[in-house]
mmCIF file of C-alpha atoms in Angstrom:
data_model
loop_
_atom_site.group_PDB
_atom_site.id
_atom_site.type_symbol
_atom_site.label_atom_id
_atom_site.label_comp_id
_atom_site.label_asym_id
_atom_site.label_seq_id
_atom_site.Cartn_x
_atom_site.Cartn_y
_atom_site.Cartn_z
ATOM 1 C CA UNK A 1 -15.321 -3.726 18.206
ATOM 2 C CA UNK A 2 -16.805 -1.261 15.727
ATOM 3 C CA UNK A 3 -13.772 -1.520 13.456
ATOM 4 C CA UNK A 4 -13.941 -5.324 13.543
ATOM 5 C CA UNK A 5 -17.625 -5.299 12.598
ATOM 6 C CA UNK A 6 -16.870 -2.772 9.872
ATOM 7 C CA UNK A 7 -14.099 -4.931 8.418
ATOM 8 C CA UNK A 8 -16.383 -7.987 8.319
ATOM 9 C CA UNK A 9 -19.195 -6.044 6.633
ATOM 10 C CA UNK A 10 -16.705 -4.386 4.298
ATOM 11 C CA UNK A 11 -15.377 -7.756 3.143
ATOM 12 C CA UNK A 12 -18.926 -8.946 2.460
ATOM 13 C CA UNK A 13 -19.619 -5.856 0.355
ATOM 14 C CA UNK A 14 -16.547 -5.812 -1.873
ATOM 15 C CA UNK A 15 -18.740 -5.684 -4.964
ATOM 16 C CA UNK A 16 -20.084 -2.317 -3.827
ATOM 17 C CA UNK A 17 -23.464 -0.934 -2.912
ATOM 18 C CA UNK A 18 -26.461 -0.824 -5.181
ATOM 19 C CA UNK A 19 -27.951 2.513 -6.190
ATOM 20 C CA UNK A 20 -31.206 1.545 -4.518
ATOM 21 C CA UNK A 21 -29.506 0.901 -1.165
ATOM 22 C CA UNK A 22 -27.765 4.269 -1.350
ATOM 23 C CA UNK A 23 -31.074 5.983 -2.142
ATOM 24 C CA UNK A 24 -32.677 4.342 0.909
ATOM 25 C CA UNK A 25 -29.753 5.420 3.054
ATOM 26 C CA UNK A 26 -30.029 9.007 1.792
ATOM 27 C CA UNK A 27 -33.729 9.063 2.635
ATOM 28 C CA UNK A 28 -33.242 7.532 6.076
ATOM 29 C CA UNK A 29 -30.302 9.760 6.972
ATOM 30 C CA UNK A 30 -32.111 12.886 5.800
ATOM 31 C CA UNK A 31 -35.135 12.080 7.948
ATOM 32 C CA UNK A 32 -32.896 11.154 10.886
ATOM 33 C CA UNK A 33 -30.913 14.391 10.583
ATOM 34 C CA UNK A 34 -34.058 16.516 10.510
ATOM 35 C CA UNK A 35 -35.527 14.642 13.462
ATOM 36 C CA UNK A 36 -32.372 14.948 15.537
ATOM 37 C CA UNK A 37 -31.982 18.662 14.831
ATOM 38 C CA UNK A 38 -35.577 19.173 15.974
ATOM 39 C CA UNK A 39 -34.928 17.105 19.102
ATOM 40 C CA UNK A 40 -31.798 19.158 19.853
ATOM 41 C CA UNK A 41 -33.798 22.368 19.681
ATOM 42 C CA UNK A 42 -36.480 21.044 22.027
ATOM 43 C CA UNK A 43 -33.985 19.522 24.462
ATOM 44 C CA UNK A 44 -32.003 22.752 24.702
ATOM 45 C CA UNK A 45 -35.187 24.535 25.812
ATOM 46 C CA UNK A 46 -36.039 21.884 28.430
ATOM 47 C CA UNK A 47 -32.513 21.382 29.776
ATOM 48 C CA UNK A 48 -32.473 22.024 33.516
ATOM 49 C CA UNK A 49 -29.986 24.574 34.738
ATOM 50 C CA UNK A 50 -27.330 23.061 36.994
ATOM 51 C CA UNK A 51 -26.494 26.430 38.513
ATOM 52 C CA UNK A 52 -29.937 27.076 39.990
ATOM 53 C CA UNK A 53 -29.232 25.897 43.524
ATOM 54 C CA UNK A 54 -31.986 26.071 46.057
ATOM 55 C CA UNK A 55 -30.697 25.981 49.603
ATOM 56 C CA UNK A 56 -33.913 24.415 50.868
ATOM 57 C CA UNK A 57 -33.774 21.174 48.879
ATOM 58 C CA UNK A 58 -32.578 17.885 50.319
ATOM 59 C CA UNK A 59 -29.421 16.055 49.300
ATOM 60 C CA UNK A 60 -31.504 13.450 47.474
ATOM 61 C CA UNK A 61 -33.269 16.132 45.416
ATOM 62 C CA UNK A 62 -29.955 17.835 44.656
ATOM 63 C CA UNK A 63 -28.479 14.503 43.484
ATOM 64 C CA UNK A 64 -31.541 13.859 41.331
ATOM 65 C CA UNK A 65 -31.211 17.335 39.808
ATOM 66 C CA UNK A 66 -27.525 16.768 38.999
ATOM 67 C CA UNK A 67 -28.308 13.347 37.485
ATOM 68 C CA UNK A 68 -31.042 14.868 35.347
ATOM 69 C CA UNK A 69 -28.667 17.581 34.159
ATOM 70 C CA UNK A 70 -25.995 14.982 33.298
ATOM 71 C CA UNK A 71 -28.466 12.806 31.395
ATOM 72 C CA UNK A 72 -29.652 15.831 29.416
ATOM 73 C CA UNK A 73 -26.057 16.739 28.623
ATOM 74 C CA UNK A 74 -25.271 13.159 27.577
ATOM 75 C CA UNK A 75 -28.415 12.971 25.451
ATOM 76 C CA UNK A 76 -27.690 16.291 23.742
ATOM 77 C CA UNK A 77 -24.102 15.289 23.001
ATOM 78 C CA UNK A 78 -25.093 11.946 21.485
ATOM 79 C CA UNK A 79 -27.827 13.506 19.357
ATOM 80 C CA UNK A 80 -25.438 16.229 18.147
ATOM 81 C CA UNK A 81 -22.727 13.696 17.350
ATOM 82 C CA UNK A 82 -25.179 11.474 15.492
ATOM 83 C CA UNK A 83 -26.423 14.459 13.472
ATOM 84 C CA UNK A 84 -22.874 15.346 12.399
ATOM 85 C CA UNK A 85 -22.136 11.721 11.477
ATOM 86 C CA UNK A 86 -25.362 11.586 9.456
ATOM 87 C CA UNK A 87 -24.327 14.653 7.477
ATOM 88 C CA UNK A 88 -20.881 13.133 6.849
ATOM 89 C CA UNK A 89 -22.539 9.912 5.638
ATOM 90 C CA UNK A 90 -24.733 11.919 3.260
ATOM 91 C CA UNK A 91 -21.614 13.579 1.844
ATOM 92 C CA UNK A 92 -19.922 10.190 1.431
ATOM 93 C CA UNK A 93 -22.990 8.813 -0.345
ATOM 94 C CA UNK A 94 -22.862 11.771 -2.726
ATOM 95 C CA UNK A 95 -19.220 11.002 -3.570
ATOM 96 C CA UNK A 96 -19.913 7.261 -3.882
ATOM 97 C CA UNK A 97 -22.681 7.957 -6.375
ATOM 98 C CA UNK A 98 -20.391 10.279 -8.349
ATOM 99 C CA UNK A 99 -17.429 7.896 -8.641
ATOM 100 C CA UNK A 100 -19.442 4.667 -8.777
ATOM 101 C CA UNK A 101 -19.506 1.873 -6.237
ATOM 102 C CA UNK A 102 -18.951 -1.287 -8.245
ATOM 103 C CA UNK A 103 -15.163 -1.499 -8.069
ATOM 104 C CA UNK A 104 -13.915 -4.844 -6.847
ATOM 105 C CA UNK A 105 -10.141 -4.525 -6.478
ATOM 106 C CA UNK A 106 -9.657 -8.264 -7.057
ATOM 107 C CA UNK A 107 -11.052 -8.065 -10.601
ATOM 108 C CA UNK A 108 -8.255 -5.929 -12.032
ATOM 109 C CA UNK A 109 -5.117 -7.426 -13.483
ATOM 110 C CA UNK A 110 -1.774 -5.868 -12.603
ATOM 111 C CA UNK A 111 -0.463 -3.987 -15.617
ATOM 112 C CA UNK A 112 3.043 -4.627 -16.899
ATOM 113 C CA UNK A 113 3.510 -0.973 -17.650
ATOM 114 C CA UNK A 114 2.245 1.915 -15.596
ATOM 115 C CA UNK A 115 0.482 4.631 -17.533
ATOM 116 C CA UNK A 116 -1.687 7.554 -16.495
ATOM 117 C CA UNK A 117 -4.891 5.555 -16.908
ATOM 118 C CA UNK A 118 -3.793 2.807 -14.517
ATOM 119 C CA UNK A 119 -2.656 5.391 -11.934
ATOM 120 C CA UNK A 120 -6.010 7.169 -12.219
ATOM 121 C CA UNK A 121 -7.844 3.851 -11.820
ATOM 122 C CA UNK A 122 -5.729 2.991 -8.774
ATOM 123 C CA UNK A 123 -6.611 6.266 -7.038
ATOM 124 C CA UNK A 124 -10.267 5.929 -7.983
ATOM 125 C CA UNK A 125 -10.479 2.418 -6.520
ATOM 126 C CA UNK A 126 -8.555 3.444 -3.393
ATOM 127 C CA UNK A 127 -10.835 6.424 -2.769
ATOM 128 C CA UNK A 128 -13.871 4.235 -3.384
ATOM 129 C CA UNK A 129 -12.713 1.607 -0.871
ATOM 130 C CA UNK A 130 -11.883 4.215 1.780
ATOM 131 C CA UNK A 131 -15.272 5.901 1.320
ATOM 132 C CA UNK A 132 -17.110 2.591 1.547
ATOM 133 C CA UNK A 133 -15.203 1.670 4.721
ATOM 134 C CA UNK A 134 -16.004 5.046 6.303
ATOM 135 C CA UNK A 135 -19.637 4.776 5.245
ATOM 136 C CA UNK A 136 -20.058 1.370 6.879
ATOM 137 C CA UNK A 137 -18.195 2.457 10.028
ATOM 138 C CA UNK A 138 -20.183 5.672 10.440
ATOM 139 C CA UNK A 139 -23.510 3.920 9.817
ATOM 140 C CA UNK A 140 -22.680 1.471 12.621
ATOM 141 C CA UNK A 141 -21.735 4.413 14.877
ATOM 142 C CA UNK A 142 -24.988 6.196 13.995
ATOM 143 C CA UNK A 143 -26.976 3.106 14.950
ATOM 144 C CA UNK A 144 -25.069 2.703 18.236
ATOM 145 C CA UNK A 145 -25.323 6.423 19.096
ATOM 146 C CA UNK A 146 -29.064 6.368 18.430
ATOM 147 C CA UNK A 147 -29.513 3.428 20.810
ATOM 148 C CA UNK A 148 -27.345 5.183 23.399
ATOM 149 C CA UNK A 149 -29.358 8.412 23.065
ATOM 150 C CA UNK A 150 -32.624 6.505 23.476
ATOM 151 C CA UNK A 151 -31.296 4.890 26.659
ATOM 152 C CA UNK A 152 -30.309 8.343 27.969
ATOM 153 C CA UNK A 153 -33.777 9.618 27.162
ATOM 154 C CA UNK A 154 -35.254 6.657 29.031
ATOM 155 C CA UNK A 155 -33.146 7.565 32.057
ATOM 156 C CA UNK A 156 -34.381 11.163 31.847
ATOM 157 C CA UNK A 157 -37.995 10.019 31.727
ATOM 158 C CA UNK A 158 -37.498 7.639 34.655
ATOM 159 C CA UNK A 159 -35.870 10.360 36.746
ATOM 160 C CA UNK A 160 -38.675 12.797 36.009
ATOM 161 C CA UNK A 161 -41.289 10.215 37.060
ATOM 162 C CA UNK A 162 -39.748 9.796 40.504
#
């Protein structure tokens, strides 16, 4: 599903990304990365220990404790994964800015003779297209992972209220 959405968005953005869009993405991803690293630090301090078994608690309390531990683990994993993807997207944006993003492969005419310049242009366009595809795919994954982490956090809050 994510690859299909990425292909559709990729085909709509064959002309490339504007510098302004990339600057907004850098700002948003930087803020998101800092926020998620802070959240990871706080969650690791609050994470309940699964090993602390009290013999005097009921089966319902034990189940609730295990669920809470699993939700914390799930939340931490999704936040960590999203942070790593955000850093990878920042690196891709850096490379996209360096090589340029306005390469439409359908605008170039096939050369009758192959020289070093046409080979260099081919590799530059190929790298650009792969980076743009990865950027779109990882941004969709970041959005999905963020929603998934928020739902895990909601489950943690609901369990703690009970």
